[in-house]
Coordinates of C-alpha atoms in Angstrom, one line a residue:
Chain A
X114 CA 19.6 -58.7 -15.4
X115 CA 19.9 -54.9 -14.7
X116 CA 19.4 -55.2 -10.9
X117 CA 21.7 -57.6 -10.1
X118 CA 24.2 -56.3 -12.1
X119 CA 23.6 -52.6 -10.7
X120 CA 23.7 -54.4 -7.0
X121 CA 27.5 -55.7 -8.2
X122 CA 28.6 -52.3 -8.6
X123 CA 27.2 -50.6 -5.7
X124 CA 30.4 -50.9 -3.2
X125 CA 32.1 -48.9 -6.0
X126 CA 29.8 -46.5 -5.7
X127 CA 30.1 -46.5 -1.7
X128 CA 33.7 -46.0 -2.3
X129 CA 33.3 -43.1 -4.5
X130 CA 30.5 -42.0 -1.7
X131 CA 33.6 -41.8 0.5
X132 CA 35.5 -40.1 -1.5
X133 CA 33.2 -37.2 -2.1
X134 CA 32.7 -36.6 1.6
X135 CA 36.3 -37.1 2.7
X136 CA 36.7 -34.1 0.3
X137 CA 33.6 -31.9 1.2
X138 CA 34.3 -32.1 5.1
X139 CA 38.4 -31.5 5.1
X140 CA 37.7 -29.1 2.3
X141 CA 35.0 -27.2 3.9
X142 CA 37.0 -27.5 7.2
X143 CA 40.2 -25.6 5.9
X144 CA 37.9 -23.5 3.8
X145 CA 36.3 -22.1 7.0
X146 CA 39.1 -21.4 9.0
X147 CA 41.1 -19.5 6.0
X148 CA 37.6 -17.6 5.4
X149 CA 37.2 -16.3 8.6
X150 CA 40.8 -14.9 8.3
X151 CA 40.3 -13.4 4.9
X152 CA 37.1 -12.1 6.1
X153 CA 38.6 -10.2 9.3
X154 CA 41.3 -9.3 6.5
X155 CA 38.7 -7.4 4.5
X156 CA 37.4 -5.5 7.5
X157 CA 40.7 -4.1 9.2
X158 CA 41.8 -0.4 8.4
X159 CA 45.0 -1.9 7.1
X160 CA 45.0 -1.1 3.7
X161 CA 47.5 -3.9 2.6
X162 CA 45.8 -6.5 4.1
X163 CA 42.6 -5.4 3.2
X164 CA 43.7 -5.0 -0.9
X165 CA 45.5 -8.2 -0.5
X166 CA 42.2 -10.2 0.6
X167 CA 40.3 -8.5 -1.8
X168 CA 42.6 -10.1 -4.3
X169 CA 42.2 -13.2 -3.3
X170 CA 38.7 -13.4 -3.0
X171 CA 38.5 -11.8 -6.0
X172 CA 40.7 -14.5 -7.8
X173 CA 39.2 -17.3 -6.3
X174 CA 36.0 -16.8 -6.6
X175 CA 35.9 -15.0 -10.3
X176 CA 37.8 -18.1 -11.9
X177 CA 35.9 -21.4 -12.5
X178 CA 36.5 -24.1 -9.6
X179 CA 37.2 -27.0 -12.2
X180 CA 40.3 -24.5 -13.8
X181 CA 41.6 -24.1 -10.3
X182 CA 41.4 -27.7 -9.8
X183 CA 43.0 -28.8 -13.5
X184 CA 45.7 -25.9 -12.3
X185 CA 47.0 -27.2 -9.0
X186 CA 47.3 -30.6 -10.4
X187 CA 48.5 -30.5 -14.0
X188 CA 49.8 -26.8 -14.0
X189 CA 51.8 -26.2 -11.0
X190 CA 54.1 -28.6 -12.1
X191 CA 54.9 -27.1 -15.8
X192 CA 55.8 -24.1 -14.0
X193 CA 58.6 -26.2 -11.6
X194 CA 59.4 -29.8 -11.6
X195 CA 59.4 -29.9 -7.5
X196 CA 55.8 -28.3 -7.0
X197 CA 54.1 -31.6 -8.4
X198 CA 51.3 -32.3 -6.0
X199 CA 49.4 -35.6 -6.2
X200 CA 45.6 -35.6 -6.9
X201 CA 44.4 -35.4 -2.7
X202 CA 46.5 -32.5 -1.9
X203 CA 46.4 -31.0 -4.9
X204 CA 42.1 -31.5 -4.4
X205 CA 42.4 -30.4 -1.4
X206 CA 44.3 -27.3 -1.5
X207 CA 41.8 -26.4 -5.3
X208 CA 38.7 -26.7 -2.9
X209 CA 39.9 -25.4 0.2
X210 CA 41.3 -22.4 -1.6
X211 CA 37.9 -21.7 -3.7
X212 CA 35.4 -22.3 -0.7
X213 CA 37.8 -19.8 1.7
X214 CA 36.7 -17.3 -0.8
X215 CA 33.2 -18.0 -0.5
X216 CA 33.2 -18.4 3.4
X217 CA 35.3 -15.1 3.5
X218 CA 32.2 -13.3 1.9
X219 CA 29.4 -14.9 4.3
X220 CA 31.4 -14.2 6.9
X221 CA 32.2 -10.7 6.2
X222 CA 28.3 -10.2 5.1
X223 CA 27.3 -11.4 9.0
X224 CA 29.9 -9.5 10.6
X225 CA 28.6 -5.9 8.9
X226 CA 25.0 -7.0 9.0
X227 CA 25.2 -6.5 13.3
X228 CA 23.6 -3.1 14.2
X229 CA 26.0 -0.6 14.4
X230 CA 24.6 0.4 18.0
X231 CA 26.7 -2.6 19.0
X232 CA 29.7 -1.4 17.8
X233 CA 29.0 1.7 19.5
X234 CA 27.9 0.6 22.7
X235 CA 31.1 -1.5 23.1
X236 CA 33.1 1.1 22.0
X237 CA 31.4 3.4 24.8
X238 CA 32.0 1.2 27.2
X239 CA 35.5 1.3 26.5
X240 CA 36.2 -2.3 24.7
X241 CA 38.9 -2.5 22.0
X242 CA 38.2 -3.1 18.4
X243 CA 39.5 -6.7 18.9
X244 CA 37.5 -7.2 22.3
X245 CA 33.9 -5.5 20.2
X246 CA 35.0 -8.1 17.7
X247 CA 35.6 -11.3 19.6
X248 CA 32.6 -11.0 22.3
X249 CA 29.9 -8.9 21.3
X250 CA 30.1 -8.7 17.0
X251 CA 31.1 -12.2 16.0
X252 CA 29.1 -14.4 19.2
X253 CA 26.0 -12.4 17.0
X254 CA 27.0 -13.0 13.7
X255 CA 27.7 -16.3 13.7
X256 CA 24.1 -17.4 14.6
X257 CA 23.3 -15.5 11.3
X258 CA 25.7 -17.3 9.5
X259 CA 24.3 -20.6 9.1
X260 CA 21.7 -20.2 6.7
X261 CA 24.4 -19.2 4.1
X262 CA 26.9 -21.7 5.5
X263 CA 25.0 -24.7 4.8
X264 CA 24.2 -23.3 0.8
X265 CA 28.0 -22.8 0.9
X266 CA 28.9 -26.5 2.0
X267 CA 26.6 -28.1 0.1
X268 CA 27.7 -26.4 -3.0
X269 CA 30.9 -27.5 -1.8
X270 CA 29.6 -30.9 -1.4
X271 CA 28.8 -31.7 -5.2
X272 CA 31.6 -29.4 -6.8
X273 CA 33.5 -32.1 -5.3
X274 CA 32.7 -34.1 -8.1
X275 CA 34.8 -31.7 -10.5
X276 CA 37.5 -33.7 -9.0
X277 CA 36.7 -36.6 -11.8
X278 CA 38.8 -34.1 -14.1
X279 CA 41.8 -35.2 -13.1
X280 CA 40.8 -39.0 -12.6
X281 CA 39.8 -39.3 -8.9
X282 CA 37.3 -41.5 -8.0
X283 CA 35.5 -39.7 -6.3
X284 CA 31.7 -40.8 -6.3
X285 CA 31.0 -39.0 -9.9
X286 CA 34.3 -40.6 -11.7
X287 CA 33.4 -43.7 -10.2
X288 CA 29.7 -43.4 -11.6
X289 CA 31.0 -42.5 -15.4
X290 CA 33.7 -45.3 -15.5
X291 CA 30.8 -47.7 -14.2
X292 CA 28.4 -46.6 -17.0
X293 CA 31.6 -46.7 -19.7
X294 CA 32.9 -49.6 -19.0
X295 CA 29.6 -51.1 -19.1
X296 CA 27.3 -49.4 -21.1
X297 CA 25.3 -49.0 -17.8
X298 CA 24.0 -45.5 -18.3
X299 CA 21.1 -46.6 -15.6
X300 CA 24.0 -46.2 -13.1
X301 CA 23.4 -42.3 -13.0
X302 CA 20.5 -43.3 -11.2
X303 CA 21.4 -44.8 -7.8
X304 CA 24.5 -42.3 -8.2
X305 CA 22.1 -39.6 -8.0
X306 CA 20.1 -40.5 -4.8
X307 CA 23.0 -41.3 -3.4
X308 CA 23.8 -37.4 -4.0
X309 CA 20.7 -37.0 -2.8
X310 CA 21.1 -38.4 0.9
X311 CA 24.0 -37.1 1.2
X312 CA 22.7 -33.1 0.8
X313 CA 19.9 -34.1 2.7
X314 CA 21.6 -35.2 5.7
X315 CA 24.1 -32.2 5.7
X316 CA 20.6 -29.5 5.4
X317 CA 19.1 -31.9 8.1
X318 CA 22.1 -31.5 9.7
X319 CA 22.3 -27.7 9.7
X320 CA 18.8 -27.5 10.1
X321 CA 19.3 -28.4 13.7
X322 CA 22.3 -26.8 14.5
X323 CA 20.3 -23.5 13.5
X324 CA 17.6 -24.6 16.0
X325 CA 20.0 -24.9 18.4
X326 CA 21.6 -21.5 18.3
X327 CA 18.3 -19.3 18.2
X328 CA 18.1 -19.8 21.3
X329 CA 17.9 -15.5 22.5
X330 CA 16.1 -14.4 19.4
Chain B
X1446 CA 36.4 22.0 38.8
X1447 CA 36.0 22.0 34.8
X1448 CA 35.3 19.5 33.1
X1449 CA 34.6 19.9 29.7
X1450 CA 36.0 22.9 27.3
X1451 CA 34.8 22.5 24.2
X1452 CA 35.7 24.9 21.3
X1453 CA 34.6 23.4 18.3
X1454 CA 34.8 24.7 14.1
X1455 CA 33.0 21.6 12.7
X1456 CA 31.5 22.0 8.8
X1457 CA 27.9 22.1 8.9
X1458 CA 27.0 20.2 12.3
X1459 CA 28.9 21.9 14.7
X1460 CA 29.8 25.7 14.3
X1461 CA 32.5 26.5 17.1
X1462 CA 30.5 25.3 19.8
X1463 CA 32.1 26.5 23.4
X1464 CA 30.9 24.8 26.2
X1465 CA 31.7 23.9 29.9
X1466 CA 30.5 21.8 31.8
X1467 CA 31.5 21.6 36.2
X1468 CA 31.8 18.6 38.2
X1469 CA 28.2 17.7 39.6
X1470 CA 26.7 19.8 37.2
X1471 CA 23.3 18.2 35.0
X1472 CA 23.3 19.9 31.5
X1473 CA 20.1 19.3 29.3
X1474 CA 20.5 20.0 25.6
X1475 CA 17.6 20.8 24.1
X1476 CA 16.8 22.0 20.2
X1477 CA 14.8 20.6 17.5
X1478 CA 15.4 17.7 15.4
X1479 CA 19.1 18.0 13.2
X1480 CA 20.2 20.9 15.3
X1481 CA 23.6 19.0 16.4
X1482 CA 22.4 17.7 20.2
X1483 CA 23.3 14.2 19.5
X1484 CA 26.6 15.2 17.1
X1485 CA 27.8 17.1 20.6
X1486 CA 27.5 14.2 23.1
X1487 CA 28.7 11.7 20.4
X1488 CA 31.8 14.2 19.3
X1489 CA 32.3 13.9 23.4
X1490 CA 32.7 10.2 23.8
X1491 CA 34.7 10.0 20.8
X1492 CA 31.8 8.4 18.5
X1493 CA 32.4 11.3 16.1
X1494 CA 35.3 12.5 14.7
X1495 CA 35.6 16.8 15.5
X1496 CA 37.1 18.6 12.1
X1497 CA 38.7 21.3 14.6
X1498 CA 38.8 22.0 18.0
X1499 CA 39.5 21.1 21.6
X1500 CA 37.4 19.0 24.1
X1501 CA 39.2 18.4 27.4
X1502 CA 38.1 15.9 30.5
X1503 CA 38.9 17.2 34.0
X1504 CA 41.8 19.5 32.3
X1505 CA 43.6 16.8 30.2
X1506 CA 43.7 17.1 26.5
X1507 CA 41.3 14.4 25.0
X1508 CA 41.5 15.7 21.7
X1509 CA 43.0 18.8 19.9
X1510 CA 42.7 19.6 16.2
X1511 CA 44.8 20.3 14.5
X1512 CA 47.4 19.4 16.9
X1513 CA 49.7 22.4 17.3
X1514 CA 53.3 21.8 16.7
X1515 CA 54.7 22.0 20.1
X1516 CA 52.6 19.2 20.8
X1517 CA 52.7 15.2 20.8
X1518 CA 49.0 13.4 19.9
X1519 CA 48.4 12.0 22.7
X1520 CA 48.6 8.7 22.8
X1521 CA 45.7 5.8 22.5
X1522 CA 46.4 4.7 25.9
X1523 CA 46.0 8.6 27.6
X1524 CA 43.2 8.8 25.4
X1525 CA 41.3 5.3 26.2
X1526 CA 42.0 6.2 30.0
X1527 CA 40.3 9.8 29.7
X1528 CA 37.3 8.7 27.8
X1529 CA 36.5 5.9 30.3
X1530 CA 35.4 8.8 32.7
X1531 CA 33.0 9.1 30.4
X1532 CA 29.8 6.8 30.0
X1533 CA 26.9 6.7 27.4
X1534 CA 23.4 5.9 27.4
X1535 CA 21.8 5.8 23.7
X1536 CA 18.6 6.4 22.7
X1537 CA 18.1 2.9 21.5
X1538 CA 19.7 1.4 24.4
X1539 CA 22.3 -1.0 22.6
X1540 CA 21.7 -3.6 24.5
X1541 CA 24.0 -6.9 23.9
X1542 CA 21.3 -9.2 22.7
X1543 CA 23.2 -12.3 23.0
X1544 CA 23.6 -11.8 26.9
X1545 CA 21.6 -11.4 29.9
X1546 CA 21.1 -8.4 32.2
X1547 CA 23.8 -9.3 34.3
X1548 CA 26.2 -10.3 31.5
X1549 CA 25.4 -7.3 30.0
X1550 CA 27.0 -5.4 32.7
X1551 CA 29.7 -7.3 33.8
X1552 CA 31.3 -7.7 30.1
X1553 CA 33.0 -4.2 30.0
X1554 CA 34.4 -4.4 33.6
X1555 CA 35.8 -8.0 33.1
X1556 CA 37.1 -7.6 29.7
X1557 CA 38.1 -4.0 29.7
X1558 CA 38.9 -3.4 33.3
X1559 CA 40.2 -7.2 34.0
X1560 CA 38.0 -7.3 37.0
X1561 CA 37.3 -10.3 38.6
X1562 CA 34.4 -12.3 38.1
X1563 CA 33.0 -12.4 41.5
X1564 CA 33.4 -8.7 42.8
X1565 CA 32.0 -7.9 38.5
X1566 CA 28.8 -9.9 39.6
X1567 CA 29.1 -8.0 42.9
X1568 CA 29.2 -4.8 41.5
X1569 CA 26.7 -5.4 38.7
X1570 CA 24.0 -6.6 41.2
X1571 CA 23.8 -3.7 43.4
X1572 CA 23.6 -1.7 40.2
X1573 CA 20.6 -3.9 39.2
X1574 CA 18.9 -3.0 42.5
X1575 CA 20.0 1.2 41.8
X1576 CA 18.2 0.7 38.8
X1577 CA 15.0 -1.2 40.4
X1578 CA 15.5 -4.5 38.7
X1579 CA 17.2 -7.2 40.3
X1580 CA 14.7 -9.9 39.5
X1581 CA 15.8 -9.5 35.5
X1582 CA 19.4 -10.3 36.5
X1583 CA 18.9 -13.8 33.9
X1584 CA 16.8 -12.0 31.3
X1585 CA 17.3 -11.7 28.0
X1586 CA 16.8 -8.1 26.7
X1587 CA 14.5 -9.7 24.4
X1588 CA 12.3 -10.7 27.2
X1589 CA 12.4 -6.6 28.7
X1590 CA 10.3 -4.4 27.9
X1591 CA 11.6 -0.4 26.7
X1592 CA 12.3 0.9 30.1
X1593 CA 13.5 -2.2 31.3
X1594 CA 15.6 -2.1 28.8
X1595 CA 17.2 1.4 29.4
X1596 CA 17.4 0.9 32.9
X1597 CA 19.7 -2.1 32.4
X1598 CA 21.8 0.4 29.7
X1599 CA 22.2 2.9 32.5
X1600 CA 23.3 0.2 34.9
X1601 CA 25.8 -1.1 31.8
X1602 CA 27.2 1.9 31.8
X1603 CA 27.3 3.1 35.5
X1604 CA 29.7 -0.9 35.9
X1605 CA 32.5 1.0 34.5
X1606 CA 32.5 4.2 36.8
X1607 CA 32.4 6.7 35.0
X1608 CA 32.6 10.7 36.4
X1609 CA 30.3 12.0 33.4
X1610 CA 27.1 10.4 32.5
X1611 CA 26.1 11.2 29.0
X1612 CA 22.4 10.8 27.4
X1613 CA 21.4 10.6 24.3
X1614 CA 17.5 11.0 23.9
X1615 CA 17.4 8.1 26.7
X1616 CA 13.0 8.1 26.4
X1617 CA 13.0 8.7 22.9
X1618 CA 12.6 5.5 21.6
X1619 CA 10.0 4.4 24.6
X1620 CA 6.7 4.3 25.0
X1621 CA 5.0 7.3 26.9
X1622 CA 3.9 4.9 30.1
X1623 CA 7.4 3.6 30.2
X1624 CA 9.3 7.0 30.0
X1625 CA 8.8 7.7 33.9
X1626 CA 10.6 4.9 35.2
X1627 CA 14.0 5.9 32.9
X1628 CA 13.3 9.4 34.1
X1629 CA 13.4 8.8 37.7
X1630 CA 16.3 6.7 37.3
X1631 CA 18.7 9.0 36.1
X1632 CA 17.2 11.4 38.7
X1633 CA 18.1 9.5 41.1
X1634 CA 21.4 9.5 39.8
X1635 CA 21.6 13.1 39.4
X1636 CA 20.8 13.7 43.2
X1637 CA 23.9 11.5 43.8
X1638 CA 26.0 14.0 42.2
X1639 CA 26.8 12.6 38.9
X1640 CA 28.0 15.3 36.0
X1641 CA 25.8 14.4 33.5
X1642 CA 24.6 15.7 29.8
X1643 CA 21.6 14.9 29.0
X1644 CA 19.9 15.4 25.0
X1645 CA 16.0 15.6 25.5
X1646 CA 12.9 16.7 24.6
X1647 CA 11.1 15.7 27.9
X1648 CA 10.6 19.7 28.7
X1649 CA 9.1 19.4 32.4
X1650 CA 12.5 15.9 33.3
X1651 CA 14.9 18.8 32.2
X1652 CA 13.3 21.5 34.2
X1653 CA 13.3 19.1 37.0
X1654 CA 16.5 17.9 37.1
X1655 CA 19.1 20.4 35.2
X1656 CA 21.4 23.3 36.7
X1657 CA 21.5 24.6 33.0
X1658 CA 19.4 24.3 30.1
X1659 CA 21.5 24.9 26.7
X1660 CA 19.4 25.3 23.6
X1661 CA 20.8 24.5 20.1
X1662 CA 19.9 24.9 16.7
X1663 CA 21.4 24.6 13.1
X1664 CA 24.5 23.5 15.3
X1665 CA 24.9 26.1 17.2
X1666 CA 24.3 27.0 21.0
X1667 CA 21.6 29.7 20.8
X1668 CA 21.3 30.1 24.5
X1669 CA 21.9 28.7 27.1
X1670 CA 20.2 29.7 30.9
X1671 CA 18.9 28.0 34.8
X1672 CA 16.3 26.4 33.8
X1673 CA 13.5 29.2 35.1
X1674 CA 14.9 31.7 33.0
X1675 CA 15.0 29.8 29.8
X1676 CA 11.8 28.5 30.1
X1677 CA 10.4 31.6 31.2
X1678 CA 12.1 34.5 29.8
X1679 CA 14.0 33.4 26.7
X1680 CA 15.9 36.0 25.3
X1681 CA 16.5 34.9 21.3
X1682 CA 13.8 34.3 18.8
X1683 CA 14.5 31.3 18.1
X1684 CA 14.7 29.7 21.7
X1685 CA 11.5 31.5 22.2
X1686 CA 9.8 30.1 18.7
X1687 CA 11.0 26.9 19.7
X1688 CA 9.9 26.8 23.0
X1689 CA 6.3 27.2 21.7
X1690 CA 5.7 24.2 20.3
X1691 CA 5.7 22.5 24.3
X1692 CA 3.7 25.2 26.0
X1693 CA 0.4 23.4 27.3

């Protein structure tokens, strides 16, 4: 009885499944590109910009994920009627936001971990800061960066599931309604591998990409 | 033709520290370990910050602090065009790992200098063949060995034409069977008639190739002579105390 019925709610599963990564990729996509920026933010001898990052970072990364998430959704629009966002946006902005901060960090951690010599050679040779930065300090970091990268994304990857607070169905919401509705606890169980192929493909994943790029060293 | 002045009131490093230095001229600054060699040559290039003082390139005002009244700072772009008379070679070459030789020398000229790619490539490998290694053009400085490596950092910074050739320690870091090559190199460069200040402790090289041997410690200039006479008849203590410690 139990397999077949487990078999009749796979595809909700698989839905779920999609759920889950549409999140983690655009999530981890925005989060990126916002990092970087933050990042460069932190490291410039502008001391507004600089503070302001800071804050940000600091924010975002010292207030739990699933309160940022409850926030955008249910709190923004207690503050003002018009800043009601509907649960993918309002997903998407919670875990873009909180993974910027994160990505900020590792990136700003591989940009000061470059010998100084560099800077100082470029800086001989008479490149600008911006120049040092954008061909001789960031080409190095960012081979150093994917170690971290990949434990950030696929952190990001299951604190997707906090998304279930505010009744998503993404692949953990789907799994609890499943096991509720049905007194199907044993649903946890394919719910979980299918967890588990999806970090493994993304280390596999970064696994080679980190291959590729140590190339020199 | 003068160019360097240097009057310098720097806390603890450098203690008002005059020096000149003439077109064509090879300085070696000698001293033992901490006594301010490196501070100097850096302080030239900018790399360090002077607390007080002038330095001047070819009679322009590079820096001047504090800047008297009368006076504008000058601006970065004055500034960036003096110091790129100037080129460095460091003791631990500084190499840009993620390039080869020849990219390694045609960066600054490109980027900086918006040269061309073709006449960059140009330039770079008749500097590769100066230097003795034009078969390394595609290496990795991974794949180079210490003097290799410093060869290819003197060719880096010879791309961007500089009047003054400044060396920090430049066979410091190597290994004594590699140190000749580096040596003959910037020999070679000296008999073309590059200024050059060169930070070293290879005794017998800055015999060889200076006009002027300047010996510092504590961060000052102690003395500072033609090579014979320093060597030879040092006149304070403590050139002469130091000097001991490289007599055969």
């Amino acid at each position: 009885m139990t397999l077949e019925n487990l078999v009749n709610f796979l595809p909700a599963l698989f839905d779920g499944l999609i759920v889950t990564l549409t999140l983690t990729l655009v999530s981890a996509f925005l989060g990126v590109i916002l990092g970087l920026f933050l990042a460069l933010g932190r490291l410039t001898k502008n001391k507004i910009t600089e503070k302001a990052c800071w804050l940000y970072i600091w924010v975002f990364r010292g207030t739990p994920l699933l309160m940022q998430i409850v926030f955008f959704y249910y709190a923004l629009p207690l503050l003002d009627n018009r800043l009601s966002l509907p649960k993918w946006p309002a997903a998407f902005l919670a875990l873009s936001l909180n993974a910027a901060a994160y990505f900020a960090e590792i990136f700003r951690g591989g940009i000061l971990s470059i010998d100084k010599g560099q800077f100082e050679a470029a800086t001989a040779l008479g490149l600008s800061y911006a120049q040092t930065m954008r061909k001789i300090i960031i080409p190095q970091a960012y081979r150093r960066l994917i170690p971290p990268m990949s434990n950030e994304f696929i952190a990001l990857s299951k604190d997707t599931s906090l998304v279930s607070a505010i009744g998503m169905t993404d692949l953990l919401y789907a799994t609890t309604q499943i096991s509720n509705n049905n007194m199907l606890p044993i649903i946890f169980i394919p719910s979980a591998i299918l967890y588990l192929v999806l970090t493994t493909l993304f280390t596999f994943v970064f696994e080679k990409i980190e291959k590729k790029y140590s190339a020199y060293e | 033709m003068e160019n360097v002045n240097k009057s310098f009131g720097a806390l603890n490093v450098l203690k008002n520290i005059n020096l000149q230095i003439s077109q064509g001229e090879v300085v070696s600054v000698i001293g033992p370990s901490g006594s301010g060699k490196s501070t100097l040559l850096r302080s030239l290039i900018q790399l360090e910050e002077i607390t007080s003082g002038t330095i001047l390139i070819e009679n322009e005002v590079l820096i001047q602090k504090p800047v008297p009244p009368s006076k504008q700072p000058i601006s970065q772009q004055k500034r960036a065009q003096i110091l790129s008379k100037l080129g460095l070679v460091f003791q631990n070459f500084n190499l840009f790992p993620h390039m080869t030789s020849l990219e390694n020398i045609t960066e600054a000229p490109i980027t900086v200098k918006k040269i061309p790619l073709a006449q960059a490539i140009l330039t770079a490998e008749s500097l590769l063949e100066k230097v003795g290694l034009p078969d390394k053009r595609n290496e990795y400085p991974a794949r180079l060995s210490g003097g290799q490596k410093q060869r290819i950092a003197i060719a880096r910074a010879l791309a961007m034409n500089p009047k003054i050739m400044l060396f920090d320690e430049p066979t410091s870091a190597l290994d004594p069977e590699l140190v000749g090559e580096v040596l003959e190199t910037i020999l070679a460069l000296a008999k073309e008639g590059m200024t050059m200040a060169i930070v070293t402790h290879e005794m017998n090289f800055a015999k060889k190739i200076s006009n002027r041997i300047i010996f510092m410690d504590q961060g000052e200039i102690i003395e500072e002579a033609a090579p014979d006479e320093i060597f030879n008849k040092p006149k304070q203590e403590r050139t002469k105390a130091f000097l001991q410690n490289f007599l055969k």
